[in-house]
CSV table of C-alpha atoms in Angstrom, one decimal:
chain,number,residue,atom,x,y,z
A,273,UNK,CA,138.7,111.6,80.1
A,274,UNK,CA,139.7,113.0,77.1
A,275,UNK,CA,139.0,112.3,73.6
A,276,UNK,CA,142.5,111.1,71.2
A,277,UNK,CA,142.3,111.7,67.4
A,278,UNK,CA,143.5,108.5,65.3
A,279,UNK,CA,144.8,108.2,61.7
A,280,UNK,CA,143.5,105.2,60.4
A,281,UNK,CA,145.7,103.3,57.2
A,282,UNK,CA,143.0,104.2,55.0
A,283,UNK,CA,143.5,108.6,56.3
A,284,UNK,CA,140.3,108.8,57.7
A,285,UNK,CA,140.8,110.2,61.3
A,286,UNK,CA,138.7,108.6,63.9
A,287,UNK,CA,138.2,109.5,67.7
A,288,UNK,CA,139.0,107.2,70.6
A,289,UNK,CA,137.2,107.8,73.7
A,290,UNK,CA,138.3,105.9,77.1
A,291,UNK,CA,135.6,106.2,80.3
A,292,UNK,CA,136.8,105.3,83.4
A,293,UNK,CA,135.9,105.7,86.9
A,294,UNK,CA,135.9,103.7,90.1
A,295,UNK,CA,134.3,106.0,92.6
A,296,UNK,CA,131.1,106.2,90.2
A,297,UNK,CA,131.6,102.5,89.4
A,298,UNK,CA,132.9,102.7,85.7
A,299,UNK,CA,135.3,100.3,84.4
A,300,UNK,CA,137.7,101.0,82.0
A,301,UNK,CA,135.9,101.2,78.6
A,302,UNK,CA,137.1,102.3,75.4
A,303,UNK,CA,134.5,103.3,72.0
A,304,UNK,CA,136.0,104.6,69.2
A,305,UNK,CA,133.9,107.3,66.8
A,306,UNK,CA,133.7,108.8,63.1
A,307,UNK,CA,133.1,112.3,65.1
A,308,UNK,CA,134.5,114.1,67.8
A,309,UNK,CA,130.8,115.2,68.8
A,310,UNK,CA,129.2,111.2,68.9
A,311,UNK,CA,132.3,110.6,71.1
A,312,UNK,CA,131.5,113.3,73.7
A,313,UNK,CA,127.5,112.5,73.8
A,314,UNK,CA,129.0,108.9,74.8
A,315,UNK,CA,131.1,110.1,77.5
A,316,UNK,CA,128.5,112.0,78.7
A,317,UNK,CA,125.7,109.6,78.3
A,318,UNK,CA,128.1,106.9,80.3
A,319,UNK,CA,128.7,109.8,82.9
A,320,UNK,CA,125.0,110.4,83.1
A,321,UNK,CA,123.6,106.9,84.0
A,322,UNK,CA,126.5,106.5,86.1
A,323,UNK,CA,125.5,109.5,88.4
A,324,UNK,CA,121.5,108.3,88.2
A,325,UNK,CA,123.0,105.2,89.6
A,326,UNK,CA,124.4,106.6,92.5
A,327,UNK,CA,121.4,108.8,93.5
A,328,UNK,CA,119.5,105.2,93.1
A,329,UNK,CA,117.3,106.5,90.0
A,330,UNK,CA,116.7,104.1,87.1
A,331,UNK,CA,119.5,103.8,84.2
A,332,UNK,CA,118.5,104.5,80.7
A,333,UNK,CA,119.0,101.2,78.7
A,334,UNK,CA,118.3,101.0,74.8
A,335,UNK,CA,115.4,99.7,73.4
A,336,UNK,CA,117.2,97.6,71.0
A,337,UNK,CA,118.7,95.8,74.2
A,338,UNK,CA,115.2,94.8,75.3
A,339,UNK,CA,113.7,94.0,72.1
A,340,UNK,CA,117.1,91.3,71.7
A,341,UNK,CA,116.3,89.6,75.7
A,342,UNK,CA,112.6,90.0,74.9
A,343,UNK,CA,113.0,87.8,71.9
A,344,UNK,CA,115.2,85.4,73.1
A,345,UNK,CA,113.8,84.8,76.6
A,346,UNK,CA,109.7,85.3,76.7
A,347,UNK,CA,108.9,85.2,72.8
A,348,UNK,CA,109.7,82.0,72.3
A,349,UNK,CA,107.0,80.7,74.9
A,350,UNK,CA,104.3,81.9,72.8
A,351,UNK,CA,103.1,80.1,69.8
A,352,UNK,CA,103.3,83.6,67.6
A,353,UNK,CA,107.6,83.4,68.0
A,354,UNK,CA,108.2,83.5,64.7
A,355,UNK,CA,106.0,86.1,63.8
A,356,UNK,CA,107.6,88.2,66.4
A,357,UNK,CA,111.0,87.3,64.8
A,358,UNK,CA,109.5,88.3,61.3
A,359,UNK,CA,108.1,91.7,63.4
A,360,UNK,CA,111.6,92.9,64.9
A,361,UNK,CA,113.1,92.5,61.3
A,362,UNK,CA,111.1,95.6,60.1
A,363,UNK,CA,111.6,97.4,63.7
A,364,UNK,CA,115.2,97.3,63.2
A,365,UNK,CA,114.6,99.1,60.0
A,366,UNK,CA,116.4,102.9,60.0
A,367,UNK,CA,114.0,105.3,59.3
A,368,UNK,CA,114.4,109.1,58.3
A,369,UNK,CA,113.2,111.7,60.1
A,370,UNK,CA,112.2,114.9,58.3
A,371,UNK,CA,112.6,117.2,60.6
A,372,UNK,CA,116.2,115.9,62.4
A,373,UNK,CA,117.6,115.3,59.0
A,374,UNK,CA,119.2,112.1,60.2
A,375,UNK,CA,118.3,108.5,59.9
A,376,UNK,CA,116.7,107.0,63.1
A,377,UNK,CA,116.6,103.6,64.6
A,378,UNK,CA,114.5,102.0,67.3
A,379,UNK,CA,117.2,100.3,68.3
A,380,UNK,CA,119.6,104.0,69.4
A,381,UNK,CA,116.4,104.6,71.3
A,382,UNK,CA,116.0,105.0,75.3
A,383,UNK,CA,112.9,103.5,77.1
A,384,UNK,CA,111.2,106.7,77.8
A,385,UNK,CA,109.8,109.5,77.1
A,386,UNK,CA,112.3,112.0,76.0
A,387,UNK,CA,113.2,113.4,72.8
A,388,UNK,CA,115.6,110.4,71.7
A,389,UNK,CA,113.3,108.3,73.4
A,390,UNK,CA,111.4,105.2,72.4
A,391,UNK,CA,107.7,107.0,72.0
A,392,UNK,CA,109.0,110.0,69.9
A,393,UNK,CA,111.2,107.0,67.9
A,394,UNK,CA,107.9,104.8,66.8
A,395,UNK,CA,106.5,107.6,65.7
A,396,UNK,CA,109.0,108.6,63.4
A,397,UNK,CA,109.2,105.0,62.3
A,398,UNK,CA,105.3,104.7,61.8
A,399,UNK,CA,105.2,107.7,59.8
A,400,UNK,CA,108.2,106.7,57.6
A,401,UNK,CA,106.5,103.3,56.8
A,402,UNK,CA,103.6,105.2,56.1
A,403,UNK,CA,105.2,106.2,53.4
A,404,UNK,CA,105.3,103.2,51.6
A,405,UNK,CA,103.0,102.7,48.6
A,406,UNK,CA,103.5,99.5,46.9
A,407,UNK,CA,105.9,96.5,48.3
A,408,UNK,CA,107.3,94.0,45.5
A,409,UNK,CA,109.7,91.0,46.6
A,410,UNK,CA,112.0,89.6,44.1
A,411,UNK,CA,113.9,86.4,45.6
A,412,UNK,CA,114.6,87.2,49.1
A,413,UNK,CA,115.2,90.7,48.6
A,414,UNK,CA,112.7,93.6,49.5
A,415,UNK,CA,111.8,97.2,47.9
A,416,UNK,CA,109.1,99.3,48.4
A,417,UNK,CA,107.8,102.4,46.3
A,418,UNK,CA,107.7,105.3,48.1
A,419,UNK,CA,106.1,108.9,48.3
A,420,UNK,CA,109.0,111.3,48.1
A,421,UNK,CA,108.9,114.9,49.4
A,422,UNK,CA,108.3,116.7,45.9
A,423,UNK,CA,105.4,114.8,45.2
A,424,UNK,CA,106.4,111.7,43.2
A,425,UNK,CA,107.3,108.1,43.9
A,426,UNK,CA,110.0,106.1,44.1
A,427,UNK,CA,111.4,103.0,44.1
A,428,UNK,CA,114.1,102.1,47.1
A,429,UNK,CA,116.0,98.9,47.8
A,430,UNK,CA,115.1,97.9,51.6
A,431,UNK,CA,118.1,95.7,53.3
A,432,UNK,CA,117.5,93.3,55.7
A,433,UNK,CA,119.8,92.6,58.8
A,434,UNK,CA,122.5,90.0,58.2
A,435,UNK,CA,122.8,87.6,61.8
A,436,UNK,CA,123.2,90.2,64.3
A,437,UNK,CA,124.7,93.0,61.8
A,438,UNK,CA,122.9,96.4,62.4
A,439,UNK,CA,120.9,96.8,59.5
A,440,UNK,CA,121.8,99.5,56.6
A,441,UNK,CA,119.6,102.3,55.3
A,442,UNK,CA,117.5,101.8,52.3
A,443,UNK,CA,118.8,103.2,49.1
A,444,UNK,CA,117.0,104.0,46.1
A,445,UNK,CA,116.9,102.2,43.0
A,446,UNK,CA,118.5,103.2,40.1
A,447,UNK,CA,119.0,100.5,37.7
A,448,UNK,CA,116.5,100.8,34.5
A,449,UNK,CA,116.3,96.7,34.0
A,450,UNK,CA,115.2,96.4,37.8
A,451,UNK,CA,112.8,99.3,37.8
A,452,UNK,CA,111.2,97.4,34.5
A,453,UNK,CA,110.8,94.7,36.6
A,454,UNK,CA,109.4,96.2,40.0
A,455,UNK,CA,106.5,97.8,38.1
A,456,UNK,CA,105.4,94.3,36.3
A,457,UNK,CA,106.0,92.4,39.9
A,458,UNK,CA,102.2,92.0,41.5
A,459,UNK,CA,103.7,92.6,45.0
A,460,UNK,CA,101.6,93.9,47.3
A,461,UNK,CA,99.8,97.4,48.3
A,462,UNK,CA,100.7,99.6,51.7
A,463,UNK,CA,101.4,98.5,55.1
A,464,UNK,CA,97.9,98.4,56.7
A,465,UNK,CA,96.6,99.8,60.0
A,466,UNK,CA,96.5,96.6,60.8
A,467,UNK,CA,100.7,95.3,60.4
A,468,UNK,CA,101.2,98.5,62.2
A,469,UNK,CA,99.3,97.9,64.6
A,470,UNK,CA,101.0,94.5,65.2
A,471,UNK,CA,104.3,96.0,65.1
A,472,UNK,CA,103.2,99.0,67.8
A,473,UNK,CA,102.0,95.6,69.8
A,474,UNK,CA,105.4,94.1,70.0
A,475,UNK,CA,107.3,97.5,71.2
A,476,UNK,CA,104.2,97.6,73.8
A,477,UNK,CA,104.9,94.1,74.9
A,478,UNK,CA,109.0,94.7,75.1
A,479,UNK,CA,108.1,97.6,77.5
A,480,UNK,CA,106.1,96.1,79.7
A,481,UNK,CA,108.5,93.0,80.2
A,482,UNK,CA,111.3,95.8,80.5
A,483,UNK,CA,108.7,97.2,83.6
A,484,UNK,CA,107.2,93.7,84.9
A,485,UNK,CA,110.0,91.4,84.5
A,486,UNK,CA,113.2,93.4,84.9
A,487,UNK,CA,112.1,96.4,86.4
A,488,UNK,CA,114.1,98.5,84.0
A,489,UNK,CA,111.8,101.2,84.2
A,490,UNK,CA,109.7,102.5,86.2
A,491,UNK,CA,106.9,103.4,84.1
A,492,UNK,CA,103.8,102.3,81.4
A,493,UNK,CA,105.2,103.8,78.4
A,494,UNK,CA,103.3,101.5,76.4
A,495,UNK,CA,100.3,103.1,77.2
A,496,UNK,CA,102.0,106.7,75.9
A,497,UNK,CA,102.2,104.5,72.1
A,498,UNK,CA,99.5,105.4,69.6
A,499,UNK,CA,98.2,102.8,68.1
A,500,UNK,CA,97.3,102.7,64.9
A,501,UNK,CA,93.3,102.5,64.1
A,502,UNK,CA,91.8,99.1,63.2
A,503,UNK,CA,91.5,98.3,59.5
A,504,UNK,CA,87.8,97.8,58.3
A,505,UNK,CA,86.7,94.6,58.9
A,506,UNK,CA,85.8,93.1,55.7
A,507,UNK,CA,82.2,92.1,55.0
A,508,UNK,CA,82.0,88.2,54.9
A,509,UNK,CA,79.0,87.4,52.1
A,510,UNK,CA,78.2,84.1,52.7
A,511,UNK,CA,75.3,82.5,51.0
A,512,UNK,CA,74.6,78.4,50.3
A,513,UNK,CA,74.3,79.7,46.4
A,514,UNK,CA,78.1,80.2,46.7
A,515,UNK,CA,79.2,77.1,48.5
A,516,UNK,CA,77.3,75.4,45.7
A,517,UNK,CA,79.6,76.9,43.3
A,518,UNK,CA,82.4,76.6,45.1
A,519,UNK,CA,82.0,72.2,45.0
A,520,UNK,CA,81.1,72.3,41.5
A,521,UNK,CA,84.2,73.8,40.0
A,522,UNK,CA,86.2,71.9,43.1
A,523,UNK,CA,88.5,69.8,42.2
A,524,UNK,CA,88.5,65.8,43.4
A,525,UNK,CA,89.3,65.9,47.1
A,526,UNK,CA,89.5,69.9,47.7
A,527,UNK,CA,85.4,70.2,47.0
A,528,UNK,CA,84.7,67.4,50.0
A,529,UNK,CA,87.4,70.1,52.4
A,530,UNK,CA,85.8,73.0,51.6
A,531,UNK,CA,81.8,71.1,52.8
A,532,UNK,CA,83.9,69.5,55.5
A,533,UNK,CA,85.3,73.5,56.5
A,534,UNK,CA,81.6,75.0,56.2
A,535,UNK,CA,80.3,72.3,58.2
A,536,UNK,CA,82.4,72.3,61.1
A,537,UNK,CA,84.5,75.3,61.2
A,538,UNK,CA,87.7,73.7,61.4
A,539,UNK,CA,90.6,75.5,59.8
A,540,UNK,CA,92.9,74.8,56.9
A,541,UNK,CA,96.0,74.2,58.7
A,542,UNK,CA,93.6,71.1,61.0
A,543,UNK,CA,92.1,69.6,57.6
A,544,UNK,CA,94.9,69.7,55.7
A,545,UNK,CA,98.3,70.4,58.0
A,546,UNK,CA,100.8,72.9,58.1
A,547,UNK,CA,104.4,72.9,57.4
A,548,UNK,CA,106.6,74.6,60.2
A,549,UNK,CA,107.7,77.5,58.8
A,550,UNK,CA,106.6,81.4,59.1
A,551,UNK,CA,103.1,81.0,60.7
A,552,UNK,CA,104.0,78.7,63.3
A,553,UNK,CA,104.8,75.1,64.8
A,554,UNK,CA,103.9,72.3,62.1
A,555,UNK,CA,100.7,70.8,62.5
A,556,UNK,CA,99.5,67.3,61.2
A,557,UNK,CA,96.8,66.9,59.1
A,558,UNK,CA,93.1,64.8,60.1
A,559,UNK,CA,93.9,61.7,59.8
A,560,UNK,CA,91.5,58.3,60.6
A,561,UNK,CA,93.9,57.8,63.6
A,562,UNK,CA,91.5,60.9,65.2
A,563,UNK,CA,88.3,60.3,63.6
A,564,UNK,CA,85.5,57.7,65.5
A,565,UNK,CA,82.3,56.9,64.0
A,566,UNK,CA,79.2,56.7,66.3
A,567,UNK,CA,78.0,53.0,67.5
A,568,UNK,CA,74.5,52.5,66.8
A,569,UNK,CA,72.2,49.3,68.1
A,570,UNK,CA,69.7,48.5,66.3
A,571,UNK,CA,66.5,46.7,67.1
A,572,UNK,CA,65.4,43.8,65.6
A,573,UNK,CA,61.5,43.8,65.9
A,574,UNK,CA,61.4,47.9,64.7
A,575,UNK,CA,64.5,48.5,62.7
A,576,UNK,CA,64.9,51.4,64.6
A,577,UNK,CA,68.8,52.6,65.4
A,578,UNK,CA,69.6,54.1,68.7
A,579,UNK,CA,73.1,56.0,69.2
A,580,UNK,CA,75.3,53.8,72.1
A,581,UNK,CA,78.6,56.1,71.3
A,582,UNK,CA,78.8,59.4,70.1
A,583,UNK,CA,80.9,59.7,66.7
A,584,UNK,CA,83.8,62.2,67.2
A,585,UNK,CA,87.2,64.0,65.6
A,586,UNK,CA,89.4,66.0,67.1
A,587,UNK,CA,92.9,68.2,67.1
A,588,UNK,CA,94.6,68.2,69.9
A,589,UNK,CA,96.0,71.4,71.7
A,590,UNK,CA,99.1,71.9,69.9
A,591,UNK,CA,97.2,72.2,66.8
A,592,UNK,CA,94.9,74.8,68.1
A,593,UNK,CA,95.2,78.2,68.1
A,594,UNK,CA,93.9,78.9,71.7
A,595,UNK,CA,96.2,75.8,72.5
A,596,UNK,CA,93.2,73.7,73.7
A,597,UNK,CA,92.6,70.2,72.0
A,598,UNK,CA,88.9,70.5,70.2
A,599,UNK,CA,86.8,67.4,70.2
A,600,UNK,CA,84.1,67.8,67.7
A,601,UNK,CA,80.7,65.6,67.9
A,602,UNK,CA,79.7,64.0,64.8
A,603,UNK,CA,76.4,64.9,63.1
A,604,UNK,CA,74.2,62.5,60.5
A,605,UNK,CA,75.6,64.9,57.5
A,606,UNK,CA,79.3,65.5,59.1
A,607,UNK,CA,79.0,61.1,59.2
A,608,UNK,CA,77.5,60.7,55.7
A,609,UNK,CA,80.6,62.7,54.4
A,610,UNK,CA,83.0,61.2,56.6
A,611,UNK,CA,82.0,57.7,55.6
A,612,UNK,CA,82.0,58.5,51.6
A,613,UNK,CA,85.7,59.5,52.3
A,614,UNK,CA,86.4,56.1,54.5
A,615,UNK,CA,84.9,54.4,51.5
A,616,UNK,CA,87.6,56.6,49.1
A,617,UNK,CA,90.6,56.2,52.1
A,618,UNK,CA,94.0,55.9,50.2
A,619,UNK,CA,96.1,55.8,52.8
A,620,UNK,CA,96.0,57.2,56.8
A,621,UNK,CA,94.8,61.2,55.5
A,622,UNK,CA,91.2,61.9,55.6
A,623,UNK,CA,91.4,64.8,52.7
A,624,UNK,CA,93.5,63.8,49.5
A,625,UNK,CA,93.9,64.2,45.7
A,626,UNK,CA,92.0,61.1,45.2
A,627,UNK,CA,95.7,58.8,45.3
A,628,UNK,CA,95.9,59.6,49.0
A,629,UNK,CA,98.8,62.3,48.4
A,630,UNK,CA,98.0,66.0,49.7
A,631,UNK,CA,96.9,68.8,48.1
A,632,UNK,CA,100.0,70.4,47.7
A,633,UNK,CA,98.9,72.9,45.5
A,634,UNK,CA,96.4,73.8,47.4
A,635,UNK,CA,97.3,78.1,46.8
A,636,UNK,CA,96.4,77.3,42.9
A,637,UNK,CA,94.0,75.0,43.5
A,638,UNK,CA,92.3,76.8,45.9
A,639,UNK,CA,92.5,80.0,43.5
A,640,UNK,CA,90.8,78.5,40.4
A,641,UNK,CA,88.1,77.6,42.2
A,642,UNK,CA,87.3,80.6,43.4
A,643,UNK,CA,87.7,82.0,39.9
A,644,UNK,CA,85.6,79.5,38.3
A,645,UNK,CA,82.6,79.8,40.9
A,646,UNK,CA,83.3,83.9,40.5
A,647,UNK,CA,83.7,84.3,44.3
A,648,UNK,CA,84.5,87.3,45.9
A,649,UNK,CA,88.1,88.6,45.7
A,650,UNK,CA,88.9,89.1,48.8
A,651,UNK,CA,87.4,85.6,49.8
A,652,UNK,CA,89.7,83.3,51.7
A,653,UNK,CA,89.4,79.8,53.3
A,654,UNK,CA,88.9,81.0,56.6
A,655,UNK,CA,85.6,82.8,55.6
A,656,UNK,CA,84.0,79.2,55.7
A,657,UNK,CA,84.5,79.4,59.4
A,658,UNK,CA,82.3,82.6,59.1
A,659,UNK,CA,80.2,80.5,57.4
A,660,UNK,CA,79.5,77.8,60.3
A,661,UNK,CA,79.7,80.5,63.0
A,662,UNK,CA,76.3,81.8,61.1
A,663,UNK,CA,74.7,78.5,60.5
A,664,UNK,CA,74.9,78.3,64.3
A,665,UNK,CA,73.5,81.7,65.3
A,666,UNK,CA,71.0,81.3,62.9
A,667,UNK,CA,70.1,78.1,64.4
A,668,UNK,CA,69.9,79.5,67.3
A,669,UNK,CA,72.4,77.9,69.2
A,670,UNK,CA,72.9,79.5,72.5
A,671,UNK,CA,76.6,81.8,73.2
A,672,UNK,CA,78.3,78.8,75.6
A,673,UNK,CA,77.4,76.2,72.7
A,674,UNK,CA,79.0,78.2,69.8
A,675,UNK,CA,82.2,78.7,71.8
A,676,UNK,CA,82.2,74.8,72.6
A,677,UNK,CA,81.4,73.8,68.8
A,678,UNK,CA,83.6,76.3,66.9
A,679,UNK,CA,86.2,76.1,69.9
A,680,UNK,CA,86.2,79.8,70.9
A,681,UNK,CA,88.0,80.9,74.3
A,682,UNK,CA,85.8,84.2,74.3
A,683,UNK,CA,82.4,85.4,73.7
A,684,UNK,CA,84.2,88.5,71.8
A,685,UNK,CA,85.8,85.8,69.4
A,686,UNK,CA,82.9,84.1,68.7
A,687,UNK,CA,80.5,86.9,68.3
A,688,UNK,CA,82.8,87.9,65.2
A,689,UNK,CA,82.0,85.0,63.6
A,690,UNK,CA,78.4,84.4,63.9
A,691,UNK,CA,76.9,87.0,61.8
A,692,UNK,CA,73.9,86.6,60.3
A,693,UNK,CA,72.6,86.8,56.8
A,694,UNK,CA,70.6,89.5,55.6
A,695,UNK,CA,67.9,87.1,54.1
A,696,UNK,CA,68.0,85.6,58.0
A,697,UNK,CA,67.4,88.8,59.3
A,698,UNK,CA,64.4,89.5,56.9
A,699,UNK,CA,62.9,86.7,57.7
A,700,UNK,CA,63.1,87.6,61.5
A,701,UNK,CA,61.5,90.8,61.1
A,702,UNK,CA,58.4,89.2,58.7
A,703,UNK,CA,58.0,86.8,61.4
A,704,UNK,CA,57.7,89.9,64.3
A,705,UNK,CA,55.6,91.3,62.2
A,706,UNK,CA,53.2,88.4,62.1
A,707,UNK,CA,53.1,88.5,66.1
C-alpha cells in the first residue's frame, strides 16, 4: 500500500502508512511516521512476518512485548516481583549506540539473533551502562556521571517511564546550581558485575518463558547472552573480639539482636520485620506468640533437671527466603538471653528500644555502632549470619545439620556461609602436626 504525506496544524509533515491484506491475513491497520523511511521498514516488517506466517515459520515479536506479559503473568508468582519491576525500569532505558549513531531500546528489539535483535541489543545496553561512573539520587529523580567519548565526565539527567509512557532519552545536565549539588550528593559508585548480571538474568528468564510457555520462538537465545562476571566476593572477618565491640557501643535493645543474629543466624528482616515495600512482601517481626521455652522436670532427691519439651522459635514460610517455615531449637545460651528479654517484655515484640516500640532507626543506629566499635566498612547485618555459619563448621557440625540449623535449601548456600577462621585453621594444622 502506499505511503500518504500529512500536514500536521503545527507544519510538520508526517507519513501515514495503511497495511492491508486478506489473502496473507492482514487486517486493515493504519501507523502514522516522522519519516517516510520508518514508515516503509513497517510495511515491510508487517509484510515479512506475514509471509513467515504462511510458510508456518515463527513471527518475530518484540522483546518489549514479552518483558510486559512476563511481568504481569509469571513475575508476580515469585517472591523477587518487585525487584523484577525495579529491573525492567532500567531495561527500558534507551541507550546509544556508538557505532549506529542512534539511540537503542530493548524494547524495538526482536527475539533473536539478528542485527536489530535482542542479543546484539543487551549488549549495546550493557556497554552503555558501563559507562556510568557515579549514580546520585536527588528526591525521586535519577542522574548518573558518565565517561564521555573525549575523555571527560559528565553529568546526565536519567528519566524514568511514566505508567506505561515509553521512556525518553537521558539528557545532560546543564544547570550550575544542580551540578553543585550532584558533586556534594554521596550517591553511589558504578553499576556492578553483579546488578548487571541480575539485569542479563531477567532478559534470560523473558526468553525462556517466550520459548517454554508461549512457544514464540523456537530457540535458547538466553544461552547466546553474556553474562557479566561475578563481583568478588567480599571477605567476611569475623572474630568474637569484634562482636564484643559491637554489644558495647550497642544501644539498649539493638546489642541483645545483634548476640541474638550471631547466635542463630536469623536475618534482620525475622528479628526485627520488614515493611512491604522494594525488597519484598512485609514480614512480621519475632514475637512471644512464636517463641516456646523448654519444660524441664526436676528431681527432688538430686536436683537434677531433665529436658521433657524442647524450647523452640520459629518464622514461618512466608517469612523465609527459600519460602520454608524454620523452626529453630533452643540452646542453654539462646534460653538465658531469651529469658532476660521475657523478664524486659514491653509489649508482644521480642526485640525493642527498651519501651517495647521498634527500632525504627535501625539504618543510624545500626551505623554508629559499627562506627564506634571501628568495624569494617563494608560490614553489614547479614555478615552475623556468616558468623553462625562458622561457629557451626568449626564445631564441626556435619553438612545436613548446618542446612537444618541455618535453614539452607542447598549445600552450595550453606557452604558460603561457613567459612572458617584463620586462627581455626591454625589451630587445625598445630594439632596435625602433633599426630
Amino acid at each position: 500500500m502506499p505511503i500518504y504525506p500529512r500536514k500536521r496544524k503545527n507544519g510538520a509533515t508526517v507519513y501515514d502508512c495503511v497495511v492491508s491484506d486478506k489473502k496473507r491475513g492482514i487486517p486493515r491497520t493504519k501507523r502514522t511516521f516522522k519519516k517516510r523511511k520508518d514508515a516503509k521498514e513497517w510495511e515491510d516488517d508487517v509484510r515479512s512476518n506475514a509471509n513467515n506466517k504462511l510458510l508456518g515459520r515463527q513471527e518475530r515479536r518484540l522483546f518489549g512485548i514479552a518483558l510486559t506479559k512476563y511481568i504481569r503473568e509469571i513475575s508476580p508468582q515469585k517472591r523477587t516481583h518487585q525487584c523484577d519491576i525495579d529491573n525492567m525500569t532500567s531495561l527500558r532505558w534507551p541507550a546509544w549506540h556508538p557505532e549506529k549513531k542512534c539511540w537503542v531500546s530493548l524494547e524495538d528489539a526482536y527475539m533473536d539473533n539478528t542485527a536489530d535483535g535482542i542479543i546484539a541489543a543487551l549488549s549495546a545496553w550493557v556497554a552503555d551502562l558501563q559507562q556510568v561512573e557515579r549514580r546520585a539520587y536527588l528526591g525521586h529523580e535519577t542522574y548518573h556521571k558518565r565517561k564521555t567519548p573525549e575523555g571527560n565526565s559528565r553529568w546526565y539527567y536519567q528519566p524514568h517511564p511514566a505508567n506505561h509512557e515509553r521512556p525518553r532519552p537521558r539528557s545532560e545536565v546543564t544547570d550550575k546550581r544542580l551540578l553543585a549539588q550532584l558533586e556534594k550528593t554521596k550517591g553511589r559508585g558504578a553499576f556492578s558485575g553483579s546488578t548487571i548480571r541480575t539485569r542479563q538474568y531477567l532478559v534470560c528468564s523473558v526468553l525462556r518463558a517466550a520459548l517454554r510457555n508461549w512457544r514464540w520462538i523456537d530457540t535458547d537465545l538466553s544461552r547466546l547472552i553474556d553474562l557479566e562476571k561475578k563481583g568478588k566476593a567480599r571477605e567476611i572477618l569475623y572474630d568474637y573480639d569484634l562482636l564484643l565491640r559491637l554489644l558495647i557501643h550497642a544501644p539498649v535493645g539493638l546489642d541483645d539482636a545483634i548476640l541474638f543474629a550471631a547466635w542463630t543466624g536469623w536475618r534482620r528482616s525475622n528479628i526485627f520485620g520488614r515493611k512491604e515495600g522494594r525488597a519484598g512482601r512485609a514480614i512480621e517481626p519475632l514475637t512471644w506468640a512464636r517463641v516456646s521455652f523448654p519444660v524441664y522436670k526436676t528431681n527432688p532427691s538430686t536436683g537434677d533437671r531433665s529436658l521433657i519439651e524442647l524450647g523452640l522459635f520459629w518464622y514461618e514460610g512466608d517469612a523465609a527466603k527459600n519460602e520454608e517455615s524454620h523452626y529453630h531449637p533452643m540452646d542453654e545460651r539462646v534460653e538465658q538471653l531469651l529469658m532476660i528479654r521475657w523478664n524486659e517484655r514491653r509489649g508482644n515484640n521480642v526485640f525493642h528500644k527498651g519501651n517495647g516500640s521498634m527500632l525504627h532507626a535501625f539504618d543510624t543506629a545500626w551505623r554508629t555502632t559499627k562506627r564506634k566499635a571501628q568495624a569494617p566498612g563494608g560490614m553489614r547485618w547479614h555478615d552475623l549470619r556468616h558468623f553462625f555459619g562458622g561457629q557451626l563448621a568449626e564445631s564441626g557440625a556435619t553438612e545436613g545439620e548446618i542446612m537444618d540449623l541455618g535453614n539452607w535449601k542447598s549445600p552450595q548456600s550453606a557452604k558460603i556461609y561457613t567459612k572458617r577462621r584463620r586462627e581455626h585453621l591454625l589451630t587445625v594444622l598445630e594439632r596435625r602436626g602433633k599426630n
